Coordinates of C-alpha atoms in Angstrom, one line a residue:
M186 CA 175.9 26.1 -65.6
H187 CA 177.7 26.5 -62.2
G188 CA 177.3 25.5 -58.6
P189 CA 175.1 22.8 -57.3
L190 CA 173.1 22.4 -60.5
S191 CA 176.4 21.6 -62.4
N192 CA 177.5 19.1 -59.8
L193 CA 174.2 17.4 -59.8
L194 CA 174.5 17.2 -63.7
S195 CA 178.0 15.8 -63.3
Y196 CA 176.8 13.2 -60.5
R197 CA 174.0 12.0 -63.1
A198 CA 176.2 12.0 -66.0
L199 CA 178.5 9.4 -64.2
L200 CA 175.4 7.4 -63.3
V201 CA 174.6 7.3 -67.1
G202 CA 178.1 6.0 -67.7
V203 CA 177.9 3.4 -65.1
A204 CA 174.6 2.0 -66.7
V205 CA 176.1 2.2 -70.1
A206 CA 179.4 0.6 -69.2
G207 CA 177.4 -2.2 -67.6
L208 CA 175.1 -2.7 -70.6
A209 CA 178.1 -2.7 -73.1
A210 CA 180.1 -5.0 -71.0
G211 CA 177.1 -7.5 -70.8
A212 CA 176.4 -7.3 -74.5
I213 CA 180.1 -8.0 -75.4
A214 CA 180.1 -11.0 -73.1
S215 CA 177.0 -12.4 -74.7
V216 CA 178.4 -12.0 -78.1
L217 CA 181.4 -13.8 -77.0
G218 CA 179.4 -16.4 -75.1
L219 CA 181.1 -15.7 -71.9
T220 CA 179.2 -16.6 -68.7
W221 CA 179.3 -13.5 -66.9
T222 CA 176.7 -11.6 -69.0
G223 CA 174.3 -11.4 -66.2
W224 CA 176.8 -10.2 -63.6
A225 CA 177.9 -7.3 -65.9
W226 CA 174.3 -6.2 -66.4
T227 CA 173.7 -6.6 -62.5
A228 CA 176.8 -4.5 -61.8
G229 CA 175.5 -1.8 -64.4
T230 CA 172.3 -1.7 -62.3
L231 CA 173.2 -1.8 -58.7
P232 CA 175.1 1.6 -58.4
I233 CA 171.9 3.4 -59.8
L234 CA 169.6 1.3 -57.6
A235 CA 171.8 2.0 -54.4
A236 CA 171.8 5.8 -55.3
L237 CA 168.1 5.7 -55.8
V238 CA 167.3 3.9 -52.4
L239 CA 169.4 6.4 -50.6
E240 CA 167.3 9.4 -52.2
I241 CA 164.1 7.5 -51.3
A242 CA 165.4 6.9 -48.0
T243 CA 165.9 10.7 -47.4
S244 CA 162.4 11.3 -48.7
L245 CA 160.6 9.2 -46.5
R246 CA 162.5 10.6 -43.4
R247 CA 160.7 14.0 -44.6
G248 CA 157.7 12.2 -44.9
E249 CA 157.5 12.3 -48.7
V250 CA 156.5 9.4 -50.9
G251 CA 157.8 10.0 -54.4
L252 CA 157.5 8.2 -57.7
D253 CA 161.1 7.3 -57.7
L254 CA 159.8 4.2 -55.7
I255 CA 158.5 2.8 -59.0
A256 CA 161.9 2.8 -60.5
A257 CA 163.4 1.1 -57.5
L258 CA 160.7 -1.6 -57.6
S259 CA 161.3 -2.2 -61.3
M260 CA 165.1 -2.5 -61.0
S261 CA 164.8 -4.6 -57.8
A262 CA 162.0 -7.0 -59.4
A263 CA 164.3 -7.4 -62.7
L264 CA 167.2 -8.6 -60.8
A265 CA 165.3 -10.9 -58.4
F266 CA 163.3 -12.3 -61.3
G267 CA 166.3 -13.3 -63.1
V268 CA 166.2 -10.6 -65.8
P269 CA 169.2 -8.4 -65.3
L270 CA 169.3 -7.0 -68.9
A271 CA 165.8 -5.5 -68.2
G272 CA 167.2 -4.0 -64.9
N273 CA 170.2 -2.6 -66.5
V274 CA 168.1 -1.0 -69.4
V275 CA 165.5 0.4 -66.8
A276 CA 168.9 1.7 -64.9
L277 CA 170.0 3.4 -67.9
M278 CA 166.7 4.9 -68.9
Y279 CA 166.2 6.3 -65.5
A280 CA 169.5 7.6 -65.0
G281 CA 169.2 9.0 -68.6
G282 CA 166.0 10.7 -67.8
Q283 CA 167.4 12.4 -64.6
F284 CA 170.5 13.6 -66.6
L285 CA 168.1 14.8 -69.2
E286 CA 166.0 16.7 -66.6
S287 CA 169.0 18.3 -65.1
Y288 CA 170.2 19.4 -68.3
A289 CA 166.9 21.0 -69.3
E290 CA 166.5 22.7 -66.2
G291 CA 170.1 24.0 -66.7
R292 CA 169.0 25.1 -69.8
A293 CA 165.7 26.8 -68.6
R294 CA 167.6 28.6 -66.1
Q295 CA 170.0 30.4 -68.4
E296 CA 168.1 33.8 -68.3
M297 CA 168.3 33.6 -64.4
T298 CA 172.0 32.6 -64.5
A299 CA 172.6 35.2 -66.9
L300 CA 171.6 37.8 -64.6
L301 CA 174.1 36.6 -61.9
G302 CA 177.0 36.7 -64.8
R303 CA 176.5 40.3 -65.7
V304 CA 177.5 41.9 -62.2
A305 CA 180.4 44.6 -62.6
H306 CA 183.3 44.4 -60.2
T307 CA 185.2 47.4 -60.7
A308 CA 184.6 50.9 -62.1
M309 CA 186.5 53.9 -63.6
R310 CA 186.2 56.5 -61.1
Y311 CA 187.5 60.2 -61.6
L312 CA 189.6 61.3 -58.9
D313 CA 191.6 64.7 -58.8
G314 CA 190.8 64.9 -62.5
L315 CA 192.5 61.4 -63.4
L316 CA 190.8 58.0 -63.9
E317 CA 191.5 55.2 -61.5
E318 CA 189.9 51.4 -61.4
T319 CA 188.5 50.8 -58.2
P320 CA 186.3 48.0 -56.9
I321 CA 182.6 49.2 -57.0
E322 CA 182.5 48.4 -53.3
T323 CA 184.3 51.7 -52.7
L324 CA 181.9 53.8 -54.7
M325 CA 180.2 56.6 -52.9
P326 CA 177.1 58.7 -53.7
G327 CA 178.2 61.8 -55.6
D328 CA 181.2 60.0 -57.2
R329 CA 181.8 60.4 -61.0
I330 CA 182.6 57.5 -63.1
L331 CA 183.3 56.6 -66.8
V332 CA 181.2 53.8 -68.2
R333 CA 182.8 52.6 -71.4
H334 CA 181.3 50.9 -74.4
G335 CA 180.1 47.4 -73.7
E336 CA 180.5 47.8 -69.9
V337 CA 177.6 47.1 -67.6
V338 CA 176.6 50.1 -65.4
P339 CA 177.9 49.1 -61.9
V340 CA 175.7 51.4 -59.6
D341 CA 172.6 53.7 -59.9
G342 CA 173.1 57.2 -60.8
S343 CA 172.2 60.2 -63.2
L344 CA 173.8 60.8 -66.7
A345 CA 176.5 63.4 -66.4
S346 CA 177.0 63.3 -70.2
A347 CA 174.8 64.8 -73.0
T348 CA 173.5 61.5 -74.1
A349 CA 173.9 57.7 -73.5
L350 CA 172.5 54.7 -75.4
L351 CA 171.8 51.7 -73.1
D352 CA 170.6 48.1 -73.5
Q353 CA 168.3 47.7 -70.6
S354 CA 167.2 44.1 -71.6
A355 CA 168.4 42.6 -68.6
L356 CA 166.1 44.7 -66.5
T357 CA 163.0 45.3 -68.8
G358 CA 162.9 42.6 -71.4
E359 CA 163.1 45.1 -74.0
S360 CA 165.2 44.4 -77.1
M361 CA 165.6 48.0 -78.5
P362 CA 168.4 50.2 -77.0
A363 CA 167.0 53.2 -74.8
E364 CA 168.5 56.7 -75.3
K365 CA 169.1 58.6 -72.2
H366 CA 169.9 62.5 -72.0
S367 CA 171.8 64.6 -69.3
G368 CA 170.2 64.1 -65.8
D369 CA 168.0 61.0 -66.6
E370 CA 168.3 58.3 -64.2
I371 CA 170.6 55.2 -65.1
L372 CA 170.0 51.9 -63.4
S373 CA 172.8 49.7 -62.8
G374 CA 172.9 46.3 -64.9
S375 CA 172.1 48.2 -68.1
T376 CA 174.7 47.8 -70.8
N377 CA 176.3 50.7 -72.5
V378 CA 176.0 50.0 -76.3
G379 CA 177.0 53.6 -77.4
D380 CA 179.8 55.8 -76.8
A381 CA 181.6 56.1 -73.4
F382 CA 179.6 58.5 -70.9
Q383 CA 180.0 59.9 -67.4
L384 CA 177.7 58.8 -64.7
R385 CA 177.0 60.7 -61.3
T386 CA 176.6 57.9 -58.6
A387 CA 173.3 58.2 -56.6
R388 CA 173.9 55.2 -54.3
A389 CA 176.2 52.5 -52.9
A390 CA 176.7 49.4 -55.2
A391 CA 175.1 47.5 -52.4
E392 CA 172.1 49.4 -52.6
S393 CA 171.6 49.8 -56.1
T394 CA 169.1 48.2 -58.4
Y395 CA 171.1 45.4 -59.8
A396 CA 172.5 44.2 -56.4
N397 CA 169.1 43.7 -55.3
I398 CA 168.1 41.7 -58.4
V399 CA 171.1 39.5 -57.9
R400 CA 170.3 38.9 -54.4
L401 CA 166.6 38.2 -55.1
V402 CA 167.7 35.8 -58.1
Q403 CA 169.9 33.8 -55.8
Q404 CA 167.2 33.5 -53.2
A405 CA 165.1 32.1 -56.1
Q406 CA 167.6 29.5 -57.1
E407 CA 167.8 28.4 -53.7
S408 CA 164.1 28.0 -53.3
K409 CA 162.5 24.6 -53.0
A410 CA 162.4 22.5 -56.2
P411 CA 159.2 23.5 -58.2
S412 CA 158.2 19.9 -59.3
E413 CA 157.2 18.9 -55.5
R414 CA 154.3 21.3 -55.0
L415 CA 152.3 19.8 -58.2
A416 CA 154.0 16.3 -58.8
D417 CA 153.7 15.0 -55.3
R418 CA 149.9 15.9 -55.3
Y419 CA 149.6 12.9 -57.8
A420 CA 152.4 10.8 -57.0
I421 CA 150.6 8.6 -54.5
W422 CA 147.8 7.8 -56.9
F423 CA 150.0 6.9 -59.8
L424 CA 152.2 4.7 -57.5
L425 CA 149.0 2.9 -56.4
A426 CA 147.7 2.5 -60.1
T427 CA 151.0 1.3 -61.3
L428 CA 151.1 -1.4 -58.3
L429 CA 147.5 -2.4 -58.8
I430 CA 147.8 -3.0 -62.7
A431 CA 151.0 -4.9 -62.1
G432 CA 149.6 -7.0 -59.3
A433 CA 146.6 -7.9 -61.8
A434 CA 148.7 -8.8 -64.7
W435 CA 150.7 -11.3 -62.4
W436 CA 147.7 -12.7 -60.6
L437 CA 145.4 -13.0 -63.9
S438 CA 148.3 -14.5 -66.2
G439 CA 150.5 -16.3 -63.5
D440 CA 153.5 -14.7 -65.3
R441 CA 155.6 -12.5 -63.1
I442 CA 157.5 -10.9 -66.3
R443 CA 154.2 -9.1 -67.2
A444 CA 154.2 -7.6 -63.6
L445 CA 158.0 -6.5 -64.2
A446 CA 157.0 -5.1 -67.7
V447 CA 154.3 -2.9 -66.0
L448 CA 156.8 -1.5 -63.6
V449 CA 159.4 -0.9 -66.3
V450 CA 157.0 1.1 -68.4
A451 CA 156.1 3.2 -65.5
T452 CA 159.8 4.2 -65.1
P453 CA 160.8 7.1 -65.2
C454 CA 157.4 9.1 -64.9
P455 CA 156.4 12.2 -66.8
L456 CA 155.3 13.7 -63.4
I457 CA 158.8 14.0 -62.1
L458 CA 160.4 15.0 -65.4
A459 CA 158.3 17.5 -67.3
L460 CA 156.8 19.2 -64.2
P461 CA 160.0 20.9 -63.1
V462 CA 161.3 21.5 -66.4
A463 CA 158.0 23.4 -67.6
I464 CA 158.1 25.4 -64.4
I465 CA 161.9 26.4 -64.4
S466 CA 161.0 27.2 -68.0
G467 CA 158.4 29.6 -67.2
M468 CA 160.3 31.2 -64.2
S469 CA 163.2 31.8 -66.8
R470 CA 161.0 33.3 -69.4
A471 CA 159.6 35.6 -66.7
A472 CA 163.2 36.6 -65.7
K473 CA 164.0 37.6 -69.3
A474 CA 160.9 39.7 -69.4
G475 CA 162.0 41.6 -66.4
V476 CA 160.0 39.7 -63.7
L477 CA 161.5 37.5 -60.9
I478 CA 159.2 34.8 -59.7
K479 CA 161.0 33.5 -56.8
S480 CA 159.5 29.7 -56.9
G481 CA 157.4 27.2 -58.8
G482 CA 154.6 27.4 -56.1
A483 CA 154.4 31.3 -56.8
L484 CA 154.1 30.8 -60.5
E485 CA 151.4 28.3 -60.0
A486 CA 149.6 30.4 -57.6
L487 CA 149.7 33.4 -60.0
A488 CA 148.3 31.5 -62.6
K489 CA 145.1 31.2 -60.4
I490 CA 144.8 34.6 -59.3
Q491 CA 141.2 36.2 -59.5
T492 CA 141.6 39.3 -57.5
A493 CA 144.2 42.1 -57.5
I494 CA 144.9 44.5 -54.6
L495 CA 146.8 47.4 -55.7
D496 CA 148.6 50.1 -53.6
K497 CA 148.3 53.4 -55.1
T498 CA 151.3 55.5 -54.2
G499 CA 154.4 53.8 -56.5
T500 CA 152.2 51.3 -57.9
L501 CA 149.4 53.1 -59.7
T502 CA 151.0 56.4 -59.5
F503 CA 154.8 57.4 -59.6
G504 CA 155.0 57.9 -55.8
Q505 CA 156.5 61.1 -56.4
A506 CA 155.0 64.6 -56.2
K507 CA 155.6 67.0 -58.8
V508 CA 155.0 70.6 -59.3
G509 CA 151.7 70.8 -61.6
D510 CA 150.8 74.3 -61.6
V511 CA 151.8 77.7 -59.9
R512 CA 149.0 80.4 -59.4
T513 CA 150.0 83.8 -58.1
V514 CA 148.5 87.1 -57.4
E515 CA 149.2 90.2 -59.3
G516 CA 152.8 91.4 -59.3
W517 CA 154.5 88.0 -58.9
T518 CA 155.6 85.3 -61.5
G519 CA 155.1 81.5 -60.9
E520 CA 158.9 81.2 -61.2
E521 CA 159.9 83.5 -58.5
V522 CA 157.2 82.3 -56.1
L523 CA 158.5 78.7 -56.8
R524 CA 162.2 79.9 -56.3
L525 CA 161.6 81.4 -52.9
A526 CA 159.4 78.6 -51.5
A527 CA 162.3 76.2 -52.7
S528 CA 164.8 78.2 -51.2
L529 CA 163.1 78.1 -47.8
D530 CA 162.3 74.4 -48.2
Q531 CA 165.9 73.2 -48.5
A532 CA 165.7 73.6 -44.7
S533 CA 162.8 70.9 -44.5
G534 CA 163.1 67.2 -44.8
H535 CA 159.4 67.0 -45.6
V536 CA 158.7 64.9 -49.1
I537 CA 156.8 67.7 -50.4
A538 CA 159.6 70.4 -49.6
D539 CA 161.9 68.0 -51.3
A540 CA 159.6 67.9 -54.3
L541 CA 159.4 71.7 -54.6
V542 CA 163.4 71.9 -54.3
V543 CA 163.8 69.2 -57.0
D544 CA 161.5 70.8 -59.4
A545 CA 163.2 74.2 -59.0
R546 CA 166.7 73.0 -59.8
Q547 CA 165.2 71.0 -62.7
R548 CA 163.9 74.5 -63.9
G549 CA 167.4 76.1 -63.5
L550 CA 166.5 78.4 -60.8
A551 CA 169.1 79.9 -58.5
L552 CA 168.2 78.8 -54.9
S553 CA 169.3 81.0 -52.0
S554 CA 170.3 80.0 -48.6
P555 CA 167.5 80.5 -45.8
S556 CA 167.8 81.4 -42.3
G557 CA 166.0 82.3 -39.1
I558 CA 163.8 78.7 -39.9
S559 CA 161.0 77.8 -37.9
E560 CA 159.1 74.7 -38.7
V561 CA 155.8 73.4 -37.6
A562 CA 156.2 69.6 -38.5
G563 CA 154.1 68.3 -41.3
T564 CA 152.2 71.9 -41.5
G565 CA 154.7 74.7 -42.8
L566 CA 157.6 76.6 -41.9
S567 CA 158.9 80.1 -42.2
G568 CA 162.1 82.0 -42.4
M569 CA 164.1 84.6 -44.1
V570 CA 165.2 84.3 -47.9
D571 CA 167.0 87.2 -49.8
G572 CA 165.8 89.7 -47.0
H573 CA 162.1 88.6 -47.3
H574 CA 160.1 86.8 -44.8
V575 CA 158.6 83.8 -46.3
V576 CA 156.0 81.3 -45.1
V577 CA 155.4 78.2 -47.1
G578 CA 153.0 75.4 -46.0
G579 CA 149.2 74.2 -46.1
S580 CA 146.4 76.7 -47.1
R581 CA 145.3 77.3 -43.3
F582 CA 149.0 77.5 -42.0
V583 CA 149.7 80.5 -44.4
H584 CA 146.2 82.0 -44.1
D585 CA 146.9 82.5 -40.3
R586 CA 150.1 84.2 -41.0
A587 CA 149.4 86.3 -44.0
R588 CA 147.5 89.8 -43.4
R589 CA 146.6 90.2 -46.9
G590 CA 145.3 87.5 -49.6
D591 CA 143.5 84.4 -49.0
P592 CA 145.0 81.2 -50.4
Y593 CA 141.5 79.5 -50.6
A594 CA 140.4 82.2 -53.2
L595 CA 143.3 80.9 -55.8
R596 CA 142.2 77.2 -55.3
T597 CA 139.0 77.4 -57.6
G598 CA 139.1 74.5 -60.0
I599 CA 141.8 72.5 -58.4
P600 CA 140.7 68.7 -58.7
E601 CA 140.2 66.9 -55.3
G602 CA 143.2 64.9 -54.4
N603 CA 145.9 67.4 -55.4
V604 CA 148.3 68.9 -52.8
V605 CA 148.4 72.7 -52.4
V606 CA 151.2 74.5 -50.8
A607 CA 150.7 78.2 -50.2
V608 CA 153.3 80.9 -50.2
A609 CA 153.5 84.2 -48.5
V610 CA 156.1 86.8 -48.6
D611 CA 156.6 89.8 -46.1
E612 CA 153.0 88.8 -44.6
A613 CA 151.3 89.0 -48.2
L614 CA 149.9 85.9 -50.1
A615 CA 152.0 85.5 -53.3
G616 CA 150.7 82.5 -54.8
I617 CA 149.9 78.7 -54.3
I618 CA 151.8 75.7 -55.8
T619 CA 150.0 72.6 -56.9
L620 CA 151.7 69.2 -56.6
I621 CA 150.3 65.9 -58.0
D622 CA 151.2 62.4 -57.8
E623 CA 150.7 61.7 -61.6
V624 CA 148.6 58.2 -62.5
R625 CA 151.1 56.1 -64.5
P626 CA 150.1 56.3 -68.3
D627 CA 150.1 52.7 -68.6
A628 CA 147.6 52.1 -65.7
S629 CA 144.5 51.7 -67.6
A630 CA 146.0 49.6 -70.0
M631 CA 147.4 47.3 -67.5
L632 CA 144.0 46.9 -65.5
E633 CA 142.4 45.9 -68.7
A634 CA 144.8 43.5 -69.5
L635 CA 144.6 42.0 -66.0
R636 CA 141.0 41.6 -66.7
G637 CA 141.7 39.7 -70.0
A638 CA 144.0 37.2 -67.9
G639 CA 141.1 36.4 -65.6
I640 CA 141.4 38.9 -62.7
H641 CA 138.0 40.1 -62.4
R642 CA 138.3 42.2 -59.4
V643 CA 140.8 44.9 -58.6
V644 CA 140.9 46.8 -55.3
I645 CA 143.2 49.8 -54.5
A646 CA 144.4 49.8 -50.8
S647 CA 146.4 52.7 -49.8
G648 CA 147.8 54.7 -47.0
D649 CA 146.9 57.9 -48.4
R650 CA 143.8 60.2 -48.0
Q651 CA 140.4 58.8 -48.9
D652 CA 139.7 61.8 -51.2
V653 CA 143.1 61.4 -53.0
V654 CA 142.3 57.4 -53.3
D655 CA 138.9 57.9 -54.7
S656 CA 140.3 60.6 -57.2
V657 CA 142.8 57.9 -58.7
A658 CA 140.0 55.3 -58.5
G659 CA 137.9 57.4 -60.5
S660 CA 140.3 58.2 -63.0
L661 CA 140.6 54.5 -63.6
G662 CA 136.9 53.4 -63.4
L663 CA 137.5 51.4 -60.3
S664 CA 135.0 51.4 -57.6
D665 CA 136.6 49.6 -54.8
A666 CA 139.1 51.8 -53.2
F667 CA 140.2 52.1 -49.6
G668 CA 142.3 54.9 -48.2
E669 CA 143.9 56.0 -44.9
L670 CA 145.0 52.4 -44.3
D671 CA 147.7 51.5 -41.7
P672 CA 149.7 48.2 -42.4
A673 CA 147.3 46.0 -40.1
K674 CA 144.2 47.3 -42.0
K675 CA 145.8 46.4 -45.4
V676 CA 146.3 42.9 -44.1
E677 CA 142.6 42.7 -43.1
I678 CA 141.4 43.8 -46.4
V679 CA 143.9 41.0 -48.1
V680 CA 142.6 38.3 -45.7
R681 CA 138.9 39.4 -46.5
E682 CA 139.7 39.1 -50.2
R683 CA 141.2 35.8 -49.9
E684 CA 138.1 34.3 -48.4
R685 CA 136.3 35.1 -51.7
A686 CA 139.2 34.2 -54.3
P687 CA 142.6 33.9 -54.8
T688 CA 144.3 37.1 -54.2
M689 CA 147.4 39.2 -55.3
M690 CA 148.8 42.2 -53.6
V691 CA 150.9 44.7 -55.3
G692 CA 153.0 47.3 -53.4
D693 CA 156.4 48.9 -53.1
G694 CA 156.9 50.1 -49.7
V695 CA 158.0 49.0 -46.3
N696 CA 154.2 49.4 -45.2
D697 CA 153.2 46.8 -47.8
A698 CA 155.4 44.0 -46.7
P699 CA 152.8 42.4 -44.3
A700 CA 150.2 42.6 -46.8
L701 CA 152.2 41.0 -49.5
A702 CA 153.2 38.3 -47.3
S703 CA 149.6 37.6 -46.4
A704 CA 148.2 37.4 -50.0
D705 CA 148.4 34.2 -52.2
V706 CA 150.9 36.0 -54.3
G707 CA 152.8 39.2 -53.2
V708 CA 154.1 41.5 -56.2
A709 CA 156.6 44.1 -55.3
M710 CA 157.2 46.9 -57.7
G711 CA 160.7 47.3 -58.6
A712 CA 163.8 45.7 -57.0
R713 CA 165.1 48.9 -56.0
G714 CA 162.2 49.5 -53.8
S715 CA 161.9 48.8 -50.2
A716 CA 163.8 45.7 -49.2
A717 CA 161.3 44.6 -46.8
S718 CA 158.7 44.3 -49.6
S719 CA 161.1 42.7 -51.9
E720 CA 161.8 39.9 -49.4
S721 CA 158.1 39.4 -48.5
A722 CA 157.1 39.2 -51.9
D723 CA 156.8 36.1 -54.3
V724 CA 157.2 38.0 -57.3
V725 CA 159.3 41.2 -57.9
L726 CA 159.2 43.4 -60.9
L727 CA 162.8 43.9 -61.7
V728 CA 161.7 47.6 -62.8
D729 CA 159.3 50.1 -62.1
R730 CA 156.9 49.2 -64.9
L731 CA 153.2 48.4 -64.6
D732 CA 153.0 46.4 -67.9
N733 CA 155.4 43.5 -66.6
L734 CA 152.8 42.8 -64.2
T735 CA 150.5 41.4 -66.9
V736 CA 153.4 39.7 -68.8
A737 CA 154.1 37.8 -65.4
V738 CA 150.4 36.8 -65.1
N739 CA 150.3 35.7 -68.7
I740 CA 153.5 33.9 -68.4
A741 CA 152.3 32.0 -65.4
H742 CA 148.9 31.0 -67.3
R743 CA 150.9 29.7 -70.3
T744 CA 153.5 27.6 -68.1
R745 CA 150.9 26.0 -66.1
R746 CA 149.0 25.0 -69.2
I747 CA 152.0 23.5 -70.8
A748 CA 152.9 21.8 -67.7
L749 CA 149.5 20.4 -67.3
Q750 CA 149.5 19.3 -70.8
S751 CA 153.1 17.8 -70.6
V752 CA 151.9 15.8 -67.6
L753 CA 148.4 14.6 -68.6
A754 CA 149.5 13.5 -72.2
G755 CA 153.0 11.6 -70.7
L756 CA 150.8 9.9 -68.1
G757 CA 148.0 9.1 -70.6
L758 CA 150.5 7.3 -72.9
S759 CA 152.3 5.7 -69.8
V760 CA 149.0 4.3 -68.7
V761 CA 148.2 2.7 -72.5
A762 CA 151.8 1.4 -72.3
M763 CA 151.2 -0.3 -69.0
V764 CA 148.0 -2.0 -70.0
A765 CA 149.9 -3.2 -73.2
A766 CA 152.6 -4.6 -71.0
A767 CA 149.8 -6.2 -68.7
F768 CA 148.6 -8.2 -71.7
G769 CA 152.1 -9.3 -72.8
F770 CA 152.6 -7.0 -75.8
L771 CA 155.3 -5.3 -74.4
P772 CA 158.4 -7.4 -72.9
P773 CA 160.4 -5.6 -70.2
V774 CA 163.3 -4.2 -72.4
A775 CA 160.9 -2.9 -75.1
G776 CA 158.7 -1.2 -72.5
A777 CA 161.7 0.7 -71.1
L778 CA 162.5 1.9 -74.6
V779 CA 158.9 3.0 -75.2
Q780 CA 158.8 4.9 -71.8
E781 CA 162.1 6.6 -72.7
A782 CA 160.5 7.9 -75.7
I783 CA 157.5 9.2 -74.0
D784 CA 159.7 10.9 -71.5
I785 CA 161.7 12.8 -74.2
A786 CA 158.6 13.9 -75.8
V787 CA 157.2 15.5 -72.5
I788 CA 160.4 17.2 -71.5
L789 CA 160.6 18.6 -75.3
N790 CA 156.9 19.9 -75.0
A791 CA 157.8 21.2 -71.3
L792 CA 160.6 23.4 -73.0
R793 CA 158.1 25.3 -74.9
A794 CA 157.4 27.3 -71.8
L795 CA 160.8 29.2 -72.6
R796 CA 159.4 30.6 -76.0

């Protein structure tokens, strides 16, 4: 443990030491028959009481009334009623409970903290045929680096060696190593568990997957304490019940020590111990599974979700157009049509053009340099390739420029929603290329798992064409699908769904950021995606995998269930002990020991959320 949490742990350990020293000094004085026994116990109580009063004053200035007030009342009453031993025991139990909470919270945060500890700072870069160690900040896209056995991959890139064996558990939660082959994408944050391999960097270190993960983890660790959202909801009622029972015990029996015993038994309370431990444990467990939940409030809200709104592109589909089929007229081969089209499309910045170029290169086709380019933005372009006049674009665009052949005649049987690119060479149709944005293979299983987790309504909201969205919805058995949406319309759909039930929005692009922020829970797909969506989201799937979404929902359900079990059981036992103290069956010192046993039990139960 490092940083603020480590400092807090040390501070609370010091308070425990003060209480123990006072208790021990008073015990020794009592055995020796010395007269300053009470002063020793008072000295062991006052520093803890003073620190507690400062914390309470700070909370009151923020308009918050917490359960720490009970601990302050019990210590003050013990000193005022001439029972300093009880005050010292309460001080020790309270300080010990706070220390135990900090220690358990640190244990629960280990998985999140481990993510921060895996950051690579240097890399072995090839320069003029030689290897040099360089800070990762100096790496640029296109650099070639060597990743040695046991090292963490510092930046995103593609494998330049034949094979590599990677431990991706920090990103995906999977324990089994993944084998990669030449050209495969390698994400930063993975650990090389095989032989050394070469990596061709794809982006700067600050823009890589793991850098974004680290930034998001730090943001999550700096968020508001997770106990406040749920604990403070019930704090005032428990405080009133405690004061009522203590007052009734004093009034009915005439014995103020019974009132003191009731206050002692109520200190510290399971609400302020079990809740933060359970929620931080759940957040840590999710981080181990590849899901970053930014706050305890987000985890609690995730457990209540009944409606999921999913963006299509990059969420239900891969978000990358791929060549699905090439149909040609007589005299042409599919590879030659694709080669000419991709050669021309090197001059275009359109996403469809990029897809054709990438696919052609993956097939090993030798692309030529185009010339005489004329482009109609978003529609098509023409130019010279290897001495031929080539036209590439939509069916209408090519049809109007080709004297022979009709692109529409080749489209028979192509499903709705597929993008079709037509290609003409020397004013004659050569063929058409079909591009598809494939539905993720795990999408159907993910939707079924979400329904099993209590999410009964699933809606698609996309900026893509309505016919494309309907095609994806039909393949997944979804009836509610909205297409051609701008960011404002996505927000409208989120707001409308929230009026019916708690709603989760899942997306990955800049245009999804407003909708993510408007939902009860916003979920961003992949830490490498849009920075705007990751910042707006409450939950970030660290890698681009849909099955982690159901993992997050299930962890949220289990964590909330364990938290409530811990609180209800702890409060129930505390109330029973308070009643026993009110009737005189539990004196103050014994009551403090009983309550400490209850607190330890609920904290241990809360730690089950780590499993």
